Short mmCIF file of C-alpha atoms and ligand atoms in Angstrom, two decimals:
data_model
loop_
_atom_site.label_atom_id
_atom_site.label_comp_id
_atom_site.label_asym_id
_atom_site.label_seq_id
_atom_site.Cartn_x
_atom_site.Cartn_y
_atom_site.Cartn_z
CA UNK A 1 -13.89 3.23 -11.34
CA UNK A 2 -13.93 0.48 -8.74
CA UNK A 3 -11.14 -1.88 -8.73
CA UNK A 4 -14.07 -4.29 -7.37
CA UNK A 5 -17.40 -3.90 -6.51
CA UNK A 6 -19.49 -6.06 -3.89
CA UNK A 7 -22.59 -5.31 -2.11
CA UNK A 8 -24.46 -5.28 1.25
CA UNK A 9 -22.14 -3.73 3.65
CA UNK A 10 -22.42 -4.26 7.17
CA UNK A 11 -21.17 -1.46 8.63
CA UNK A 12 -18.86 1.05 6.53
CA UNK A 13 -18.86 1.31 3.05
CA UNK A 14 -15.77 -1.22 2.12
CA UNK A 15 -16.02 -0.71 -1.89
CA UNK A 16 -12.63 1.72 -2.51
CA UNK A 17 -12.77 3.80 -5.57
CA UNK A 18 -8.98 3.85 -6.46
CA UNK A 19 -9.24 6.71 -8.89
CA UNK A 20 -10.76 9.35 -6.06
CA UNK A 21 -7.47 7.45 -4.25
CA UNK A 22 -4.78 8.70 -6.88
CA UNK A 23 -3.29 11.72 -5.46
CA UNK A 24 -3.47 10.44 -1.94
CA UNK A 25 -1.96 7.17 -2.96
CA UNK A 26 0.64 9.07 -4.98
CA UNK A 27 1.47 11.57 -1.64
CA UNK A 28 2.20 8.56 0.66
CA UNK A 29 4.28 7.21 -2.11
CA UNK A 30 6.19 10.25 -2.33
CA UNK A 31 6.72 10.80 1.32
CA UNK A 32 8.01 6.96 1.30
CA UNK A 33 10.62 7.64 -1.32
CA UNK A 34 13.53 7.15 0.92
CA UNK A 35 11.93 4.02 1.92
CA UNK A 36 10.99 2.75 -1.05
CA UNK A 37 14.68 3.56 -2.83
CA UNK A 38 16.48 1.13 -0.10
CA UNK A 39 13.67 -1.12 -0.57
CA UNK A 40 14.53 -1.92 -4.36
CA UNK A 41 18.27 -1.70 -3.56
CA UNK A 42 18.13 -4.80 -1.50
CA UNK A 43 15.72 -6.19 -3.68
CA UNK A 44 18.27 -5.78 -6.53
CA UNK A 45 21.40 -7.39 -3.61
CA UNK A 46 18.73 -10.26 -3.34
CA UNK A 47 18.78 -10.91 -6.85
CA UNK A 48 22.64 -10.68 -7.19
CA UNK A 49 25.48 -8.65 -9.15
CA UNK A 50 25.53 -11.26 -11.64
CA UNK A 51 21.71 -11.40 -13.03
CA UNK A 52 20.71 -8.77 -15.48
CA UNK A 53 17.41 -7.60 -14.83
CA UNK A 54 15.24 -7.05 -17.43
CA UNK A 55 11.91 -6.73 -17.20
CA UNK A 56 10.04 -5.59 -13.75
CA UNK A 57 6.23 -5.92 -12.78
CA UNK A 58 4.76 -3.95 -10.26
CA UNK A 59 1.42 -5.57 -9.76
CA UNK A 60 -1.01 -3.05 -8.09
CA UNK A 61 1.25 -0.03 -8.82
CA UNK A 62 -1.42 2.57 -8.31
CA UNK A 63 0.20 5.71 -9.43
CA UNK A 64 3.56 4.08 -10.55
CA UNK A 65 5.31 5.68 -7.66
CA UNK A 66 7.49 2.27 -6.98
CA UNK A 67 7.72 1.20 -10.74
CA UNK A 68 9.35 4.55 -11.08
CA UNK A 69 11.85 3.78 -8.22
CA UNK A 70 12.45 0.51 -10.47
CA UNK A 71 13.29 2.17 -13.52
CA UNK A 72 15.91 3.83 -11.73
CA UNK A 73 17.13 1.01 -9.74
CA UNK A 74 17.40 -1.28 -13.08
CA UNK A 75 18.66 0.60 -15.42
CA UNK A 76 18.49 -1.96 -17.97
CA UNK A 77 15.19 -3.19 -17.73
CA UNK A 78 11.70 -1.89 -18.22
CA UNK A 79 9.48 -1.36 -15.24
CA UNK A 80 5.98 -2.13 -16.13
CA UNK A 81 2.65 -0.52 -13.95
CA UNK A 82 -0.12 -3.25 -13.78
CA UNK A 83 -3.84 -2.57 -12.00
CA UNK A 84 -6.83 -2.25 -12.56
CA UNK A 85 -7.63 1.39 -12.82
CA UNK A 86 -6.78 3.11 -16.15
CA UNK A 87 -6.70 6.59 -14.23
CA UNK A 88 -3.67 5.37 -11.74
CA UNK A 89 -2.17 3.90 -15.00
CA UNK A 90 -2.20 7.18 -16.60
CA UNK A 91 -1.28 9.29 -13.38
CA UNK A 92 2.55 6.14 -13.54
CA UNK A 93 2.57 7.03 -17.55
CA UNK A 94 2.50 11.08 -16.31
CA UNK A 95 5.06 10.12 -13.59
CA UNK A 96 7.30 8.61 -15.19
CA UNK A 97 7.30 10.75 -18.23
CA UNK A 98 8.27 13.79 -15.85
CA UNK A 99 11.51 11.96 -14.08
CA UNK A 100 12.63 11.12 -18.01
CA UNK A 101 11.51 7.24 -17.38
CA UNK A 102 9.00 7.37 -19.98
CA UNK A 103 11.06 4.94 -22.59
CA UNK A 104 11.11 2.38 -19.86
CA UNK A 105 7.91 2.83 -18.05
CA UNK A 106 4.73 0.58 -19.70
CA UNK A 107 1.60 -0.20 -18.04
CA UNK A 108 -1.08 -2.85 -18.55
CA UNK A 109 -4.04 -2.70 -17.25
CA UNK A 110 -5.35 -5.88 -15.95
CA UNK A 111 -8.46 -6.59 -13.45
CA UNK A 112 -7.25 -9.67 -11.25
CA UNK A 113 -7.05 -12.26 -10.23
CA UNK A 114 -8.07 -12.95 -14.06
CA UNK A 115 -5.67 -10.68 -14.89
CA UNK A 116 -3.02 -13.27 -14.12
CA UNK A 117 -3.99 -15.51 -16.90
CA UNK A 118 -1.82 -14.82 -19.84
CA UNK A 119 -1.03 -11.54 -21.04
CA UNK A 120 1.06 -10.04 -18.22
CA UNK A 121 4.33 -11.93 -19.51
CA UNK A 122 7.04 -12.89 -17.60
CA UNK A 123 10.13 -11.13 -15.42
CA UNK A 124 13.23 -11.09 -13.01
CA UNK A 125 11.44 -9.15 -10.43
CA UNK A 126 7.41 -9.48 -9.40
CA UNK A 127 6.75 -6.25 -6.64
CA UNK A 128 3.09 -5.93 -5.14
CA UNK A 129 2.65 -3.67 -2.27
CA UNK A 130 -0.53 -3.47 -0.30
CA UNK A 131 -2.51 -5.23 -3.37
CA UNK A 132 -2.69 -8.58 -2.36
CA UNK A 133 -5.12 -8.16 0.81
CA UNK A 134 -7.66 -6.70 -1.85
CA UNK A 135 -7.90 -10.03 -3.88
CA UNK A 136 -10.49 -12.71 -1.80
CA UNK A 137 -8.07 -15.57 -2.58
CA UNK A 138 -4.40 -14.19 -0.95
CA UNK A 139 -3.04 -17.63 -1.44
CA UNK A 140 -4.19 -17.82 -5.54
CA UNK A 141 -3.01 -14.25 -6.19
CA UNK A 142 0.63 -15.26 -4.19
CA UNK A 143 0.35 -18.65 -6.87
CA UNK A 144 -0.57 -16.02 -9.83
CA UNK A 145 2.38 -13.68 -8.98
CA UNK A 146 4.80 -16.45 -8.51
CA UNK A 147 3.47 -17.77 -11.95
CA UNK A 148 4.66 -14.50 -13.31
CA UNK A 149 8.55 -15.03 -12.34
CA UNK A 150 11.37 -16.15 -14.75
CA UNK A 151 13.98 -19.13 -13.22
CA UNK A 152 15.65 -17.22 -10.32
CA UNK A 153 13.63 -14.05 -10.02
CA UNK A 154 12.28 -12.81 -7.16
CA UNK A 155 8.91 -12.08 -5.66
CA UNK A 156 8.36 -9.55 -3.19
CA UNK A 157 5.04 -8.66 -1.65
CA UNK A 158 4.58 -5.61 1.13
CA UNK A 159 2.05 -7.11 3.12
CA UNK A 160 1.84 -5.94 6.91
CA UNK A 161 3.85 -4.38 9.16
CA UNK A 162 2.74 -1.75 12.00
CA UNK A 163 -0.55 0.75 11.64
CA UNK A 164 1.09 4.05 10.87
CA UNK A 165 1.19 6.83 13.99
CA UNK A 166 0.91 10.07 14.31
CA UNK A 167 -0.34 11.84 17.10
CA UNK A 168 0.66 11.76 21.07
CA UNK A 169 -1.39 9.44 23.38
CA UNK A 170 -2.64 12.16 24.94
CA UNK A 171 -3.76 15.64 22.39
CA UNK A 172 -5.20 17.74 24.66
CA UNK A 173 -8.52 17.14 23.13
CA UNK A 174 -11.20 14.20 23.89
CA UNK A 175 -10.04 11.07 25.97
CA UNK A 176 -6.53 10.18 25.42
CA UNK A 177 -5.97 7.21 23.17
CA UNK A 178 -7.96 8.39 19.96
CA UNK A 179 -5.38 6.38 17.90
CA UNK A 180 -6.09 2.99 19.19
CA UNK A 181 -9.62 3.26 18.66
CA UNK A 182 -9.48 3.96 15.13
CA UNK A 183 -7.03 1.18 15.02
CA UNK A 184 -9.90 -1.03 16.32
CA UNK A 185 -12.34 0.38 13.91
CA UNK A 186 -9.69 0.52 10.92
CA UNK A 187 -9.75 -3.16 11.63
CA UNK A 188 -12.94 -4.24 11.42
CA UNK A 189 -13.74 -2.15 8.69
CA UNK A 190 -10.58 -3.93 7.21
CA UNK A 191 -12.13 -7.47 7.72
CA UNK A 192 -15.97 -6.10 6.26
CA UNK A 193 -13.58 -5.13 3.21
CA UNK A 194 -12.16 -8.80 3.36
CA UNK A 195 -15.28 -11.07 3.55
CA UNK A 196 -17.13 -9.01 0.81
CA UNK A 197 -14.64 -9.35 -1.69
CA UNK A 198 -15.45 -11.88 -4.63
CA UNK A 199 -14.25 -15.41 -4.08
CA UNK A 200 -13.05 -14.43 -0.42
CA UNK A 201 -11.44 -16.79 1.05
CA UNK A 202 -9.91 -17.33 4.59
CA UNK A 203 -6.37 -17.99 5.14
CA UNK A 204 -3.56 -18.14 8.17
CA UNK A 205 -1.75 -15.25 7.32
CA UNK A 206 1.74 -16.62 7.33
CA UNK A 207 3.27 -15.17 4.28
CA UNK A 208 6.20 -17.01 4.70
CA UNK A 209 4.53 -20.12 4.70
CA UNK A 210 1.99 -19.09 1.69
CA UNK A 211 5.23 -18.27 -0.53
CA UNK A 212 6.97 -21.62 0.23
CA UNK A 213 3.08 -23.12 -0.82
CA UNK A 214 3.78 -20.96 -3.91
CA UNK A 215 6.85 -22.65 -4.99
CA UNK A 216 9.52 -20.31 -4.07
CA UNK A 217 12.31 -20.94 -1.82
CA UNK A 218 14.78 -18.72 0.37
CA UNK A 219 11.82 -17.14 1.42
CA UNK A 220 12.63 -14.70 4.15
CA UNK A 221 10.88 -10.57 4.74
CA UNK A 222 12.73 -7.38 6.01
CA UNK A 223 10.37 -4.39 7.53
CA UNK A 224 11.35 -0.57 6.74
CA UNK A 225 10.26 1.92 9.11
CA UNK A 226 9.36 5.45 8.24
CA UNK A 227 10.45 7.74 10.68
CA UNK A 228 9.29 11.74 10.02
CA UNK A 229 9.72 13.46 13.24
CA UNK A 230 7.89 16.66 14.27
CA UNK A 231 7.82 18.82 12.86
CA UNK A 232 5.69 17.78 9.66
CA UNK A 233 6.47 19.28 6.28
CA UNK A 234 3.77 20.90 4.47
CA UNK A 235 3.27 17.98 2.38
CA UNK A 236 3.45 15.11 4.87
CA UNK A 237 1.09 17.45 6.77
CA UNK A 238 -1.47 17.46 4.15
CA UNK A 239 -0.92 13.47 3.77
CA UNK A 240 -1.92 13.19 7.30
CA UNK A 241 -5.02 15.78 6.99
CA UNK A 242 -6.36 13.68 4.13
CA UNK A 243 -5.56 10.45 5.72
CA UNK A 244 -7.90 11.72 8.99
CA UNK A 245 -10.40 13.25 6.37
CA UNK A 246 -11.06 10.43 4.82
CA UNK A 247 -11.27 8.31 8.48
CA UNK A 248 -13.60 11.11 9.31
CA UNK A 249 -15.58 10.92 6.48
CA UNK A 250 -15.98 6.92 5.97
CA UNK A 251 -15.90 5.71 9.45
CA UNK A 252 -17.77 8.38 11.31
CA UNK A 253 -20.57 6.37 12.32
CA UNK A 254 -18.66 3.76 14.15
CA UNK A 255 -16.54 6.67 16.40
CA UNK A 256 -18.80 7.60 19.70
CA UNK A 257 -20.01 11.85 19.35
CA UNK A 258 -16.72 12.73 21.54
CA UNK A 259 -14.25 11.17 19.16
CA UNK A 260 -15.69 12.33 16.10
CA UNK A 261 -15.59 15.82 17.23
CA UNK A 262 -12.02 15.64 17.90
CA UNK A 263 -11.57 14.02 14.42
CA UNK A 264 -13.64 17.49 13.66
CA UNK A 265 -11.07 19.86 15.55
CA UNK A 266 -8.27 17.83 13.96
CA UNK A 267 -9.33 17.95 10.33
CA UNK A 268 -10.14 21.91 10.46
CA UNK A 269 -7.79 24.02 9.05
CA UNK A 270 -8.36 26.44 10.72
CA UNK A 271 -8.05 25.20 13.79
CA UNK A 272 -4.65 25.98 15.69
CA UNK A 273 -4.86 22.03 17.35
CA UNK A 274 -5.51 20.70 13.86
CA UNK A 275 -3.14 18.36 12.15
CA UNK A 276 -2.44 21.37 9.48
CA UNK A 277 -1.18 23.56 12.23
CA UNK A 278 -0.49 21.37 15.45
CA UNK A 279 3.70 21.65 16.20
CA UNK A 280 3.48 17.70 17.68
CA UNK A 281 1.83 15.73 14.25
CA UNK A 282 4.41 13.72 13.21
CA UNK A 283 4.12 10.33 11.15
CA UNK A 284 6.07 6.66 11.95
CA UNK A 285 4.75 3.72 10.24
CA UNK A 286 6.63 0.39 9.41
CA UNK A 287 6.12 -2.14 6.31
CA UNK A 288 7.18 -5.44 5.88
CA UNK A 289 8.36 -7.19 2.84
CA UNK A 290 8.18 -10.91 2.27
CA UNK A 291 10.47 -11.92 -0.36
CA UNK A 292 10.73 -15.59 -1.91
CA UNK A 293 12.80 -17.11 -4.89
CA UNK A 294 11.48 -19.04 -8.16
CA UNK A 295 14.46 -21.29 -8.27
CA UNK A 296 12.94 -24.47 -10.38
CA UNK A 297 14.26 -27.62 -9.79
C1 LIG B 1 -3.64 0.33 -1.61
S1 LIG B 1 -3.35 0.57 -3.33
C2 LIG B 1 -1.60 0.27 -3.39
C3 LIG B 1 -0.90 1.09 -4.44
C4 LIG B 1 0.63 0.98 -4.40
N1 LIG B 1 1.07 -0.35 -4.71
C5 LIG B 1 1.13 1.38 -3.02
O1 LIG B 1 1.65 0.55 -2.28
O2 LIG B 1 1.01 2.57 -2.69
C6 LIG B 1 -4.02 -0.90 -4.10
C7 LIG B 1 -3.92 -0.89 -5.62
O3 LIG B 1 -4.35 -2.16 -6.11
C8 LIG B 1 -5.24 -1.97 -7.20
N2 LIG B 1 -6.21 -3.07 -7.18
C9 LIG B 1 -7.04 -3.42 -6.16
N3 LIG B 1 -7.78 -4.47 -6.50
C10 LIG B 1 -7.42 -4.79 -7.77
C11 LIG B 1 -7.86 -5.80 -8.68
N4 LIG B 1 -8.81 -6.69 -8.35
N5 LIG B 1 -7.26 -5.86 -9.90
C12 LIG B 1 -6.29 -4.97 -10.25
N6 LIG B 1 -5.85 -3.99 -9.43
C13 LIG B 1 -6.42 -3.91 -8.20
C14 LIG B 1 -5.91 -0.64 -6.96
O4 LIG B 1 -6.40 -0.06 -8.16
C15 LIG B 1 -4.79 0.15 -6.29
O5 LIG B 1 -4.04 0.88 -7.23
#
């Protein structure tokens, strides 16, 4: 299932089928755990000793690997898994059923930005992480998720930070500086994705500035780096060879013949200077938060 569909692509094939996503999404959530567990601690210091929190949305979960991290965080509130793919919804259900969550792990499915119209309820803590930049409107959905917050909850939205690295300027193979060219290409692809969504709509991204237009106040952000050395574990290894298989596979026609055939060396597992085997793979990526009150007057 596509969480959207649109039509006519310019260059690379922008329409993202979330449920071929699952596993991969759920890897990189895994890997992130560390991250992700002193993310909702200071999420729950934002909110204060004194506020009980009871109910927590995750809007865009994917696989539920963060609504998970909330069940633990809050242990007296229910964590609840929204998006729009019933397959990602089951995979947070499985999840959550496995760490002993399951009696205070929901999900709804809901396809936004209707989705925000009734139905989602209400909560001390709104989460979305790397959801928002999928809607056209970034502004309406920040509106819809601050729509969603009880008097003095919180909104936090993981939006940004720094493209994730992973390999030495210079690997031996090709012309040094692969990674900054599939920055570039990452990019555009990323603004194709952007202007074909429905309703897409332009906007300074100054999140700060688009929460206070929200209506919430003490709006500030904190960015958490993840820092895995060489070298990789087996599983952050296979993150990273699925992460460069799928740059190979969608993107190949905008890399020139020289860098797709190091892509090629790099996603063969056979191959002793691919990512699977290669002692100097490591992976260092940064996300930022923005975080903003609901404190009516
Ligand atoms: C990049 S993934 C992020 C998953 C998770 N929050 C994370 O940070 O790893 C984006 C998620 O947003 C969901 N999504 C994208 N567009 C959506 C829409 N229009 N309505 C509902 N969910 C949507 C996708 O199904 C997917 O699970």
């Amino acid at each position: 299932m596509s969480a959207h569909s649109h039509s006519g692509h310019a260059h690379h094939d922008t329409d993202i089928d979330w449920e071929v996503m699952a596993s991969h999404l759920e890897t990189n959530g895994e890997l992130q755990l560390p991250v992700l567990r002193a993310t909702a601690a200071r999420l729950r210091d934002l909110l204060g000793p004194d506020r009980e929190v009871r109910r927590v949305l995750d809007v865009g979960s994917g696989p539920g690997v963060m609504t998970c991290v909330f069940a633990e965080t809050f242990p007296t509130a229910q964590a609840v898994a929204v998006d729009g793919a019933p397959g990602l919804l089951d995979r947070a259900l499985a999840r959550a059923g496995r760490l002993g969550l399951g009696g205070r792990v929901a999900v709804e499915r809901a396809e936004l930005p209707a989705g925000f119209d009734g139905g989602l309820g209400t909560a001390d803590l709104v989460w979305s992480s790397r959801a928002v930049h999928h809607l056209g409107d970034q502004q309406a959905a920040l509106d819809g998720l601050a729509g969603l917050l009880r008097p003095g909850g919180v909104l936090a939205v993981a939006e940004g930070g720094l493209p994730m690295r992973f390999l030495p300027r210079d690997i031996g193979l090709g012309r040094p500086g692969l990674q900054a060219r599939l920055d570039v290409i990452q990019e555009q692809w990323f603004e194709v994705m952007r202007t074909e969504l429905p309703g897409s709509t332009r906007v300074v991204e100054d999140w700060p500035a688009m929460f206070t237009r929200a209506g919430l106040t003490g709006v500030g952000g904190f960015t958490s780096l993840l820092d895995l050395p060489a070298p990789l574990s087996p599983a952050a290894r296979a993150y990273l060879h699925a992460h460069l298989s799928r740059l190979r596979d969608s993107m190949a026609e905008a890399l020139d013949a020289e860098d797709r055939a190091t892509l090629d060396v790099l996603v063969d597992p056979e191959a002793p200077e691919g990512v699977l085997q290669r002692p100097d793979a490591f992976l260092l990526s940064a996300t930022t938060v923005f975080t903003g009150v609901h404190q009516p007057r």
